[in-house]
Amino acid sequence: MPSATLDTLLVNTIRGLAMDAVQAANSGHPGMPMGAAPMAVALWTRHLRHNPSNPKWFDRDRFILSAGHGSMLLYSLLHLTGYDLSLDELRSFRQWGSRTPGHPENHLTPGVEMATGPLGQGFATGVGMAIAERFLSATFNRPGHVVVDHHTYAIVSDGDLMEGITNEAASLAGHLGLGKLIYLYDDNGISIDGSTKLAFTEDVLGRFDALGWHTDRVDGMDVDAVDQAIVRAKAETGRPSLIACRTVIGFGSPNKGGTEKTHGSPLGEEELRLTKEALGIPLEPRFFVADAAREAFGRAVSQGEAAENEWNERFAGYATAHPEGAAILRRAMAGDFAPEWNAFPEFADKIATRAASGKVLNAIAPVVPTLLGGSADLAGSVNTTLAAFGTFQQDSPTGRTFCFGVREHAMAAALNGMNLHGGVRAYGGTFLIFSDYCRPAVRLAALMGCPTPFVFTHDSIGLGEDGPTHQPVEHLAALRAIPNLHVMRPADGNETAVCWRMALASPSTPCALALTRQSLSSTTPPPGADHPALRGGYVLAEPRDGRVDVILVATGSEVALALAAREALAKEGIGARVVSMPCTSVFDGQDSAYRQAVLPQGVPTVSIEAASTFGWAKYAEAHVGLDRFGASAPAERLFEEFGFTVENVVAVARGLLPMANA
Amino acid sequence: MPSATLDTLLVNTIRGLAMDAVQAANSGHPGMPMGAAPMAVALWTRHLRHNPSNPKWFDRDRFILSAGHGSMLLYSLLHLTGYDLSLDELRSFRQWGSRTPGHPENHLTPGVEMATGPLGQGFATGVGMAIAERFLSATFNRPGHVVVDHHTYAIVSDGDLMEGITNEAASLAGHLGLGKLIYLYDDNGISIDGSTKLAFTEDVLGRFDALGWHTDRVDGMDVDAVDQAIVRAKAETGRPSLIACRTVIGFGSPNKGGTEKTHGSPLGEEELRLTKEALGIPLEPRFFVADAAREAFGRAVSQGEAAENEWNERFAGYATAHPEGAAILRRAMAGDFAPEWNAFPEFADKIATRAASGKVLNAIAPVVPTLLGGSADLAGSVNTTLAAFGTFQQDSPTGRTFCFGVREHAMAAALNGMNLHGGVRAYGGTFLIFSDYCRPAVRLAALMGCPTPFVFTHDSIGLGEDGPTHQPVEHLAALRAIPNLHVMRPADGNETAVCWRMALASPSTPCALALTRQSLSSTTPPPGADHPALRGGYVLAEPRDGRVDVILVATGSEVALALAAREALAKEGIGARVVSMPCTSVFDGQDSAYRQAVLPQGVPTVSIEAASTFGWAKYAEAHVGLDRFGASAPAERLFEEFGFTVENVVAVARGLLPMANA
């Protein structure tokens, strides 16, 4: 078969599968796969180095479908190139229990690198993957021994390019000169509401030129043209590449092609028939794959196995020549740390938990050489710098501290990309208030099971004078509401170390560490493997005589307040237990006997947290909290004005006791 | 005094006030005001049309300090030009109870147009203000009668320009050709971590060129140069303008000027002395204002009064020639609606609440000609289009439907800007899941007391096949945790109308309307002024025989499920009350007698909401909810699999009753 004819067959095979699956589900987005199929064929049959038999082969190229609504494009490619995704799965598109959900989910489907759909996330996460590749290749490759060397590809849409996170990530990628990042822009001129001219008339490639990218424009319906553009992009090693591929959404559909009508709805039986006729695809059977197409796509299996075998040999040679590097890289690729990783420092003196966090990271850093991190232009405030290991820049790619710029959202997504890539463990920091700016990426980490540690400092009105625009009030609650996210608010330096222990040991749950600006006394035990904070919440102090009249459950900076209130209550003959609750979700995961032992039903309980009381009714019937915005003033004054005083805690606790009602 | 000498005096007066205030507070950001003072003097003494005696004069130019950390620049300007902000307030900078908080807050300080500090918000909100001006001037001005004609200015920082929201807003502003938007970029080359070269090396002006802006570059330390650039920007009426002003942060400080050391800390007594020496400012008294400076700045008062008087005359002429337009505009400027505004449609048939919302808006639109709205490229899905009133575009600026593009964050901020500007009432829509993308702007609306209605549809797993990336789970809780935000989740079309009534009547509280994709039966009374939903939560149905064994409290689409469960429980002899709770925060604001009457203590209560149970323990002891991510499948299947069935609600309710424990 002439290669042009074969290409057309491959392209139309994808179109047919996409149309059929969306029609069968009576739900989905056929237009994008139909328009983007040629560029996908160019990339997947001529460039992408991957091994369908081992989707986790470390040195594979990464491919992200940032335009996740075109999921049938990806599922078709995965099925056709031999991943463990059967035609029956494609037939179950968007159905309960299938591995072909409406938008791709990495934790469900082999070969899917990340969950996409929320626009811009794929674009920015891919930047993180390319950063990880850059760091690892610079750190571990040796002359004659190249063991990390792959590209990060994505297909992105106009929706992706409109999102702010994309500009943040693109500016960062341009700054860092990520030459192995190659994005294909599905430039179909159509968004949900109609022509992109309704709202998106900027000079996209001009913008990316200004951001330091190599840009190119080709006919996206021409497989060879896209292929050649990818060749040019690979040749450009100093800048990331954006290739605008002019495509026709819903190509082939005689009445709907080129319009928004093919974006988010099935073509309908009649239009499906007409489209298949126009494209020369048999109407039946549905989900038809010609033998020639299956064979051509299927070559990916042997090619992929050969590529991985060749890499294995290369790695063996590397291991012989550089056994130390190989040992470290092997461990890093497996996601493990050196056994001594959890020798955490102990904190006896007063220290801000943000500062303790910085000390913990710097203590671990020499032992875990693939631990990386940075901040969104707040390095000095959030203590994320690994002082001894340099800054990651274009000309210093083995640096381990990252300057993400004032780009919280792209930072969070890039961190996810670094951790999804593997081989590195990446954290990043900003103020807790700005967790709002990166919230979609934090949520996606939780959904993807990507255990990124987010460092959120200045975690309350303890921030002081910067005022309510910078004082988180509702953020602890808002983050705790996200499934599969551990929000940790340690009470002192030791609990901070314990939280880092949990965060770094977490296989598939991201963590948000809420840390203070202000110094806190050391009130909890040294951070050994037996620290009770590992259970999320625990009894920190009991009443002297053992009789628990009231429980004070507190987090972070308010634990010390609870301890002081306990003393004051003791003077009134009231026995108060203090529970430190650095992580409600870890506590909730304990067995009920433990939870009952810590917070027995029927014992009056007061929660104390310098934040919204939202969510605390689950644990306590009275609250010392802050259900309004903060104010600008020195921190001590704010704690006093807002009732975070021993007197007020005592009064609230007293109010719960029977004698109060007498 | 020669004008150059006077300018230097004015500039140094601001610098002195900023240095002194930060030093007195021992906290704050002196560097920005010291570097940006010349551009501020150019703008405020030569261009800005405003009336310090009436900060709310409608046709004033708007000025936003997007780089809100430089608040002392703004406070100095407000004080010096005669706003009601005394020198004592400047002396109380960042102290409890002052009107000079760490970052500007519009609700505290006369002359502050919006709260800034979270970077990018000022930039994007200003775009909304310019949109409002464009709409109002196009709609109301008549030949020979120009009553709306002003500019929107801002000073923006490199941090603003790094934020994604800024690119979204800039792309939109360029698309719309907002010629009266003029931003001065304080290009000082320094961010918190040091040189902007660490992370921000893009060609900023090249980017803005590509986004359709007029760009310019001048020496920002030269008042005349900035003045001339503003003159050029005003002459460019078809494009927004970005003027990069090269400045020196902390100018004048011999040891810290030009470095990040002046960004976020006081200069220190010694450096303050050296700086004042270098600039020729007397060291004492602190907060020194020379008479010549006071006089020059103070001219703003008479100029402003004259400008407003002249405008009043113009308006009187307009009112004579065009009484109808004047009446509408007068009402709009006062934030009022025509008396008939609340003639809401009644919904007897099954309808999705998103569709009911669209009908309500289209029913009100003819009566409220300054009601505007749009969506982030989801018009057909979120039902925000005002069908009879055209689309707002560069060449159709009287259109009332907005195409914000896939730019949720800029949309939300622009809506805030439109509503803060006044004269219009603007709402905007996207999917509830994407409330995360615009969350910082939603929070800021709440903090600012800006009553923007946010329309968030597809509010649960009822979204169906699009799957967990698109199914909100934690978003209701996360939004409810924000102070001063009413989250409304109506149970049917009638409650939807009631929620709109509350949202549009709200003077200073933004509202988030959570609306269904799927159809809901009509279960509540017609939307009159006596609808019980106006109290946030109410008894929708009582047990037949009056004995309340259990209460089912539900919101939105789950109210119908609660009603069905009530029937099933009745068959078992269990009396169930159904409480519809469209807005917990409005309910919480009722007196305790009412709240007790609806949800009496001691009666077993079950909450039912297809979302995280986080926060519901305040109202109920058992929950039918979803504390995990959703899944991709048809909606009916999801409700069933996740336990939103009559059987499960009955079982959970039964589990609370005493006999269950027997």
PDB file of N, CA and C in Angstrom, chain A residues 94 102-103 105 119 121 163-164 168 171 175 191-193 197-199 201-203 207 210-211 377 379 393 407-408 436-437 439 443 466 468 471 474 481 632, chain B residues 94 102-103 105 119 121 163-164 167-168 171 175 191-193 197-199 201-203 210 377 379 393 407-408 436-437 439 443 466 468 471 474 481 632:
ATOM      1  N   ARG A  94     -17.182   5.739  28.202  1.00  0.00           N
ATOM      2  CA  ARG A  94     -18.004   6.571  29.082  1.00  0.00           C
ATOM      3  C   ARG A  94     -19.034   5.791  29.890  1.00  0.00           C
ATOM      4  N   GLY A 102     -14.867   9.531  30.161  1.00  0.00           N
ATOM      5  CA  GLY A 102     -15.091  10.670  29.272  1.00  0.00           C
ATOM      6  C   GLY A 102     -13.838  11.485  29.020  1.00  0.00           C
ATOM      7  N   HIS A 103     -13.053  11.658  30.051  1.00  0.00           N
ATOM      8  CA  HIS A 103     -11.749  12.310  29.911  1.00  0.00           C
ATOM      9  C   HIS A 103     -10.690  11.349  30.442  1.00  0.00           C
ATOM     10  N   GLU A 105      -7.919   9.280  32.340  1.00  0.00           N
ATOM     11  CA  GLU A 105      -7.507   9.193  33.743  1.00  0.00           C
ATOM     12  C   GLU A 105      -6.343   8.226  33.842  1.00  0.00           C
ATOM     13  N   LEU A 119      -8.853  22.463  31.183  1.00  0.00           N
ATOM     14  CA  LEU A 119      -7.937  22.965  30.163  1.00  0.00           C
ATOM     15  C   LEU A 119      -6.718  23.658  30.762  1.00  0.00           C
ATOM     16  N   GLN A 121      -4.180  22.244  32.078  1.00  0.00           N
ATOM     17  CA  GLN A 121      -3.435  21.372  32.993  1.00  0.00           C
ATOM     18  C   GLN A 121      -2.436  20.509  32.234  1.00  0.00           C
ATOM     19  N   GLU A 163      -6.268  29.564  28.515  1.00  0.00           N
ATOM     20  CA  GLU A 163      -6.170  29.487  29.971  1.00  0.00           C
ATOM     21  C   GLU A 163      -4.902  30.168  30.470  1.00  0.00           C
ATOM     22  N   GLY A 164      -5.013  30.863  31.568  1.00  0.00           N
ATOM     23  CA  GLY A 164      -3.878  31.559  32.146  1.00  0.00           C
ATOM     24  C   GLY A 164      -2.734  30.656  32.546  1.00  0.00           C
ATOM     25  N   GLU A 168       1.512  30.986  31.977  1.00  0.00           N
ATOM     26  CA  GLU A 168       2.514  30.854  33.038  1.00  0.00           C
ATOM     27  C   GLU A 168       3.529  29.760  32.685  1.00  0.00           C
ATOM     28  N   SER A 171       5.714  30.613  29.626  1.00  0.00           N
ATOM     29  CA  SER A 171       6.757  31.585  29.931  1.00  0.00           C
ATOM     30  C   SER A 171       7.906  30.910  30.682  1.00  0.00           C
ATOM     31  N   HIS A 175      11.683  30.367  29.358  1.00  0.00           N
ATOM     32  CA  HIS A 175      12.800  30.827  30.201  1.00  0.00           C
ATOM     33  C   HIS A 175      13.822  29.707  30.403  1.00  0.00           C
ATOM     34  N   SER A 191     -14.323  26.865  19.017  1.00  0.00           N
ATOM     35  CA  SER A 191     -14.477  26.506  20.421  1.00  0.00           C
ATOM     36  C   SER A 191     -15.957  26.225  20.669  1.00  0.00           C
ATOM     37  N   ILE A 192     -16.301  25.962  21.907  1.00  0.00           N
ATOM     38  CA  ILE A 192     -17.656  25.470  22.166  1.00  0.00           C
ATOM     39  C   ILE A 192     -18.718  26.441  21.660  1.00  0.00           C
ATOM     40  N   ASP A 193     -18.468  27.730  21.859  1.00  0.00           N
ATOM     41  CA  ASP A 193     -19.488  28.708  21.483  1.00  0.00           C
ATOM     42  C   ASP A 193     -19.511  29.021  19.990  1.00  0.00           C
ATOM     43  N   LYS A 197     -13.004  33.293  16.812  1.00  0.00           N
ATOM     44  CA  LYS A 197     -12.988  34.749  16.579  1.00  0.00           C
ATOM     45  C   LYS A 197     -13.892  35.485  17.577  1.00  0.00           C
ATOM     46  N   LEU A 198     -14.796  34.776  18.209  1.00  0.00           N
ATOM     47  CA  LEU A 198     -15.671  35.391  19.206  1.00  0.00           C
ATOM     48  C   LEU A 198     -14.883  35.972  20.377  1.00  0.00           C
ATOM     49  N   ALA A 199     -13.741  35.368  20.678  1.00  0.00           N
ATOM     50  CA  ALA A 199     -13.045  35.791  21.898  1.00  0.00           C
ATOM     51  C   ALA A 199     -11.530  35.645  21.823  1.00  0.00           C
ATOM     52  N   THR A 201      -8.613  36.322  19.360  1.00  0.00           N
ATOM     53  CA  THR A 201      -8.089  36.838  18.099  1.00  0.00           C
ATOM     54  C   THR A 201      -6.630  37.269  18.223  1.00  0.00           C
ATOM     55  N   GLU A 202      -6.015  36.922  19.320  1.00  0.00           N
ATOM     56  CA  GLU A 202      -4.607  37.269  19.489  1.00  0.00           C
ATOM     57  C   GLU A 202      -3.734  36.547  18.457  1.00  0.00           C
ATOM     58  N   ASP A 203      -2.506  37.014  18.316  1.00  0.00           N
ATOM     59  CA  ASP A 203      -1.510  36.361  17.468  1.00  0.00           C
ATOM     60  C   ASP A 203      -0.802  35.307  18.327  1.00  0.00           C
ATOM     61  N   ARG A 207       2.754  35.493  20.335  1.00  0.00           N
ATOM     62  CA  ARG A 207       2.896  35.409  21.804  1.00  0.00           C
ATOM     63  C   ARG A 207       3.958  34.389  22.178  1.00  0.00           C
ATOM     64  N   ALA A 210       7.402  35.539  21.652  1.00  0.00           N
ATOM     65  CA  ALA A 210       7.816  36.461  22.715  1.00  0.00           C
ATOM     66  C   ALA A 210       8.153  35.715  24.000  1.00  0.00           C
ATOM     67  N   LEU A 211       7.537  34.536  24.167  1.00  0.00           N
ATOM     68  CA  LEU A 211       7.807  33.743  25.361  1.00  0.00           C
ATOM     69  C   LEU A 211       9.051  32.873  25.195  1.00  0.00           C
ATOM     70  N   ASP A 377       8.310  32.469  43.639  1.00  0.00           N
ATOM     71  CA  ASP A 377       8.921  33.753  44.005  1.00  0.00           C
ATOM     72  C   ASP A 377       8.738  34.101  45.474  1.00  0.00           C
ATOM     73  N   ALA A 379      10.932  32.256  47.870  1.00  0.00           N
ATOM     74  CA  ALA A 379      11.890  31.297  48.428  1.00  0.00           C
ATOM     75  C   ALA A 379      12.261  31.631  49.872  1.00  0.00           C
ATOM     76  N   GLN A 393      18.548  26.146  36.334  1.00  0.00           N
ATOM     77  CA  GLN A 393      18.352  27.123  35.263  1.00  0.00           C
ATOM     78  C   GLN A 393      18.788  26.471  33.958  1.00  0.00           C
ATOM     79  N   ARG A 407       3.980  32.362  39.612  1.00  0.00           N
ATOM     80  CA  ARG A 407       3.168  31.500  38.745  1.00  0.00           C
ATOM     81  C   ARG A 407       2.748  30.270  39.544  1.00  0.00           C
ATOM     82  N   GLU A 408       1.882  30.494  40.527  1.00  0.00           N
ATOM     83  CA  GLU A 408       1.498  29.420  41.438  1.00  0.00           C
ATOM     84  C   GLU A 408       0.837  28.260  40.708  1.00  0.00           C
ATOM     85  N   ASP A 436      -5.363  28.993  46.529  1.00  0.00           N
ATOM     86  CA  ASP A 436      -6.481  29.221  45.608  1.00  0.00           C
ATOM     87  C   ASP A 436      -6.006  29.363  44.165  1.00  0.00           C
ATOM     88  N   TYR A 437      -4.859  29.990  43.991  1.00  0.00           N
ATOM     89  CA  TYR A 437      -4.355  30.204  42.633  1.00  0.00           C
ATOM     90  C   TYR A 437      -3.955  28.887  41.956  1.00  0.00           C
ATOM     91  N   ARG A 439      -5.307  25.822  42.889  1.00  0.00           N
ATOM     92  CA  ARG A 439      -6.230  24.792  43.331  1.00  0.00           C
ATOM     93  C   ARG A 439      -6.589  23.747  42.266  1.00  0.00           C
ATOM     94  N   ARG A 443      -6.147  19.775  43.039  1.00  0.00           N
ATOM     95  CA  ARG A 443      -7.226  18.795  42.889  1.00  0.00           C
ATOM     96  C   ARG A 443      -6.820  17.683  41.935  1.00  0.00           C
ATOM     97  N   ASP A 466       0.114  42.073  56.600  1.00  0.00           N
ATOM     98  CA  ASP A 466      -0.244  42.058  55.177  1.00  0.00           C
ATOM     99  C   ASP A 466      -1.761  42.060  54.971  1.00  0.00           C
ATOM    100  N   PRO A 468      -6.057  41.048  55.187  1.00  0.00           N
ATOM    101  CA  PRO A 468      -7.000  40.008  54.782  1.00  0.00           C
ATOM    102  C   PRO A 468      -6.809  39.488  53.351  1.00  0.00           C
ATOM    103  N   GLN A 471      -4.396  36.767  54.259  1.00  0.00           N
ATOM    104  CA  GLN A 471      -4.623  35.882  55.402  1.00  0.00           C
ATOM    105  C   GLN A 471      -5.610  34.784  55.032  1.00  0.00           C
ATOM    106  N   GLU A 474     -10.478  30.465  54.993  1.00  0.00           N
ATOM    107  CA  GLU A 474     -11.263  29.309  54.578  1.00  0.00           C
ATOM    108  C   GLU A 474     -10.420  28.238  53.893  1.00  0.00           C
ATOM    109  N   ALA A 481     -11.641  19.566  52.062  1.00  0.00           N
ATOM    110  CA  ALA A 481     -12.810  19.015  51.366  1.00  0.00           C
ATOM    111  C   ALA A 481     -12.416  18.218  50.123  1.00  0.00           C
ATOM    112  N   SER A 632      -5.651  43.789  58.929  1.00  0.00           N
ATOM    113  CA  SER A 632      -4.237  44.156  58.891  1.00  0.00           C
ATOM    114  C   SER A 632      -3.805  44.732  60.225  1.00  0.00           C
TER     115      SER A 632
ATOM    116  N   ARG B  94      -0.992  49.853  58.692  1.00  0.00           N
ATOM    117  CA  ARG B  94      -0.923  48.435  59.053  1.00  0.00           C
ATOM    118  C   ARG B  94      -1.271  48.154  60.518  1.00  0.00           C
ATOM    119  N   GLY B 102      -2.372  46.785  55.185  1.00  0.00           N
ATOM    120  CA  GLY B 102      -1.171  46.406  54.444  1.00  0.00           C
ATOM    121  C   GLY B 102      -1.358  46.408  52.944  1.00  0.00           C
ATOM    122  N   HIS B 103      -2.509  45.975  52.500  1.00  0.00           N
ATOM    123  CA  HIS B 103      -2.877  46.045  51.089  1.00  0.00           C
ATOM    124  C   HIS B 103      -4.201  46.803  50.988  1.00  0.00           C
ATOM    125  N   GLU B 105      -7.873  48.184  50.603  1.00  0.00           N
ATOM    126  CA  GLU B 105      -9.197  47.562  50.701  1.00  0.00           C
ATOM    127  C   GLU B 105     -10.250  48.619  50.419  1.00  0.00           C
ATOM    128  N   LEU B 119      -1.776  38.985  43.214  1.00  0.00           N
ATOM    129  CA  LEU B 119      -1.306  39.559  41.952  1.00  0.00           C
ATOM    130  C   LEU B 119      -2.177  39.137  40.769  1.00  0.00           C
ATOM    131  N   GLN B 121      -5.035  40.288  40.011  1.00  0.00           N
ATOM    132  CA  GLN B 121      -6.447  40.634  40.193  1.00  0.00           C
ATOM    133  C   GLN B 121      -6.722  42.069  39.750  1.00  0.00           C
ATOM    134  N   GLU B 163       1.412  36.361  36.355  1.00  0.00           N
ATOM    135  CA  GLU B 163       0.220  35.592  36.701  1.00  0.00           C
ATOM    136  C   GLU B 163      -0.614  35.265  35.464  1.00  0.00           C
ATOM    137  N   GLY B 164      -1.131  34.066  35.433  1.00  0.00           N
ATOM    138  CA  GLY B 164      -1.932  33.624  34.301  1.00  0.00           C
ATOM    139  C   GLY B 164      -3.171  34.459  34.067  1.00  0.00           C
ATOM    140  N   ASN B 167      -2.693  37.255  31.653  1.00  0.00           N
ATOM    141  CA  ASN B 167      -2.674  36.973  30.215  1.00  0.00           C
ATOM    142  C   ASN B 167      -4.087  36.758  29.682  1.00  0.00           C
ATOM    143  N   GLU B 168      -4.901  36.077  30.471  1.00  0.00           N
ATOM    144  CA  GLU B 168      -6.301  35.903  30.067  1.00  0.00           C
ATOM    145  C   GLU B 168      -6.967  37.266  29.852  1.00  0.00           C
ATOM    146  N   SER B 171      -5.506  39.240  26.878  1.00  0.00           N
ATOM    147  CA  SER B 171      -5.956  38.729  25.581  1.00  0.00           C
ATOM    148  C   SER B 171      -7.385  39.185  25.303  1.00  0.00           C
ATOM    149  N   HIS B 175      -8.590  41.695  22.393  1.00  0.00           N
ATOM    150  CA  HIS B 175      -9.674  41.277  21.498  1.00  0.00           C
ATOM    151  C   HIS B 175     -10.771  42.326  21.430  1.00  0.00           C
ATOM    152  N   SER B 191      12.043  41.026  41.621  1.00  0.00           N
ATOM    153  CA  SER B 191      10.917  40.386  42.310  1.00  0.00           C
ATOM    154  C   SER B 191      11.423  39.922  43.669  1.00  0.00           C
ATOM    155  N   ILE B 192      10.571  39.259  44.411  1.00  0.00           N
ATOM    156  CA  ILE B 192      10.922  38.975  45.807  1.00  0.00           C
ATOM    157  C   ILE B 192      12.232  38.196  45.915  1.00  0.00           C
ATOM    158  N   ASP B 193      12.408  37.239  45.013  1.00  0.00           N
ATOM    159  CA  ASP B 193      13.592  36.393  45.117  1.00  0.00           C
ATOM    160  C   ASP B 193      14.861  37.041  44.573  1.00  0.00           C
ATOM    161  N   LYS B 197      15.313  38.149  36.241  1.00  0.00           N
ATOM    162  CA  LYS B 197      16.005  37.241  35.313  1.00  0.00           C
ATOM    163  C   LYS B 197      15.993  35.801  35.819  1.00  0.00           C
ATOM    164  N   LEU B 198      15.738  35.625  37.096  1.00  0.00           N
ATOM    165  CA  LEU B 198      15.653  34.276  37.660  1.00  0.00           C
ATOM    166  C   LEU B 198      14.552  33.454  37.016  1.00  0.00           C
ATOM    167  N   ALA B 199      13.489  34.120  36.581  1.00  0.00           N
ATOM    168  CA  ALA B 199      12.336  33.341  36.117  1.00  0.00           C
ATOM    169  C   ALA B 199      11.530  34.040  35.037  1.00  0.00           C
ATOM    170  N   THR B 201      12.089  36.051  31.760  1.00  0.00           N
ATOM    171  CA  THR B 201      12.958  36.605  30.721  1.00  0.00           C
ATOM    172  C   THR B 201      12.233  36.745  29.394  1.00  0.00           C
ATOM    173  N   GLU B 202      10.930  36.569  29.409  1.00  0.00           N
ATOM    174  CA  GLU B 202      10.163  36.732  28.178  1.00  0.00           C
ATOM    175  C   GLU B 202      10.231  38.175  27.681  1.00  0.00           C
ATOM    176  N   ASP B 203       9.853  38.353  26.429  1.00  0.00           N
ATOM    177  CA  ASP B 203       9.731  39.683  25.833  1.00  0.00           C
ATOM    178  C   ASP B 203       8.317  40.188  26.130  1.00  0.00           C
ATOM    179  N   ALA B 210       1.456  40.992  20.606  1.00  0.00           N
ATOM    180  CA  ALA B 210       0.746  39.849  20.019  1.00  0.00           C
ATOM    181  C   ALA B 210      -0.681  39.754  20.539  1.00  0.00           C
ATOM    182  N   ASP B 377     -16.914  30.537  27.435  1.00  0.00           N
ATOM    183  CA  ASP B 377     -17.058  29.614  26.309  1.00  0.00           C
ATOM    184  C   ASP B 377     -17.970  28.430  26.626  1.00  0.00           C
ATOM    185  N   ALA B 379     -21.634  29.132  26.682  1.00  0.00           N
ATOM    186  CA  ALA B 379     -22.920  29.830  26.660  1.00  0.00           C
ATOM    187  C   ALA B 379     -24.098  28.866  26.556  1.00  0.00           C
ATOM    188  N   GLN B 393     -19.126  43.083  21.470  1.00  0.00           N
ATOM    189  CA  GLN B 393     -17.854  42.939  20.773  1.00  0.00           C
ATOM    190  C   GLN B 393     -17.335  44.337  20.480  1.00  0.00           C
ATOM    191  N   ARG B 407     -11.559  31.455  29.767  1.00  0.00           N
ATOM    192  CA  ARG B 407     -10.770  32.298  30.678  1.00  0.00           C
ATOM    193  C   ARG B 407     -11.605  32.554  31.927  1.00  0.00           C
ATOM    194  N   GLU B 408     -11.794  31.515  32.717  1.00  0.00           N
ATOM    195  CA  GLU B 408     -12.671  31.611  33.883  1.00  0.00           C
ATOM    196  C   GLU B 408     -12.180  32.654  34.885  1.00  0.00           C
ATOM    197  N   ASP B 436     -13.024  26.454  40.694  1.00  0.00           N
ATOM    198  CA  ASP B 436     -11.637  26.435  41.174  1.00  0.00           C
ATOM    199  C   ASP B 436     -10.743  27.351  40.342  1.00  0.00           C
ATOM    200  N   TYR B 437     -11.007  27.417  39.062  1.00  0.00           N
ATOM    201  CA  TYR B 437     -10.162  28.245  38.197  1.00  0.00           C
ATOM    202  C   TYR B 437     -10.338  29.736  38.487  1.00  0.00           C
ATOM    203  N   ARG B 439     -11.420  30.932  41.584  1.00  0.00           N
ATOM    204  CA  ARG B 439     -11.624  31.079  43.021  1.00  0.00           C
ATOM    205  C   ARG B 439     -10.988  32.328  43.634  1.00  0.00           C
ATOM    206  N   ARG B 443     -13.224  34.906  45.839  1.00  0.00           N
ATOM    207  CA  ARG B 443     -12.886  35.313  47.205  1.00  0.00           C
ATOM    208  C   ARG B 443     -12.769  36.832  47.297  1.00  0.00           C
ATOM    209  N   ASP B 466     -18.969  12.993  31.415  1.00  0.00           N
ATOM    210  CA  ASP B 466     -17.696  13.720  31.325  1.00  0.00           C
ATOM    211  C   ASP B 466     -16.718  13.303  32.420  1.00  0.00           C
ATOM    212  N   PRO B 468     -14.939  12.361  36.360  1.00  0.00           N
ATOM    213  CA  PRO B 468     -14.495  13.019  37.591  1.00  0.00           C
ATOM    214  C   PRO B 468     -13.707  14.308  37.383  1.00  0.00           C
ATOM    215  N   GLN B 471     -16.654  16.617  37.389  1.00  0.00           N
ATOM    216  CA  GLN B 471     -17.720  16.504  38.382  1.00  0.00           C
ATOM    217  C   GLN B 471     -17.295  17.173  39.683  1.00  0.00           C
ATOM    218  N   GLU B 474     -16.216  18.550  45.957  1.00  0.00           N
ATOM    219  CA  GLU B 474     -15.872  19.360  47.131  1.00  0.00           C
ATOM    220  C   GLU B 474     -16.186  20.838  46.927  1.00  0.00           C
ATOM    221  N   ALA B 481     -17.228  27.767  52.507  1.00  0.00           N
ATOM    222  CA  ALA B 481     -16.266  28.148  53.540  1.00  0.00           C
ATOM    223  C   ALA B 481     -15.807  29.600  53.387  1.00  0.00           C
ATOM    224  N   SER B 632     -17.034   8.316  35.409  1.00  0.00           N
ATOM    225  CA  SER B 632     -17.631   8.583  34.101  1.00  0.00           C
ATOM    226  C   SER B 632     -18.686   7.537  33.788  1.00  0.00           C
TER     227      SER B 632
END
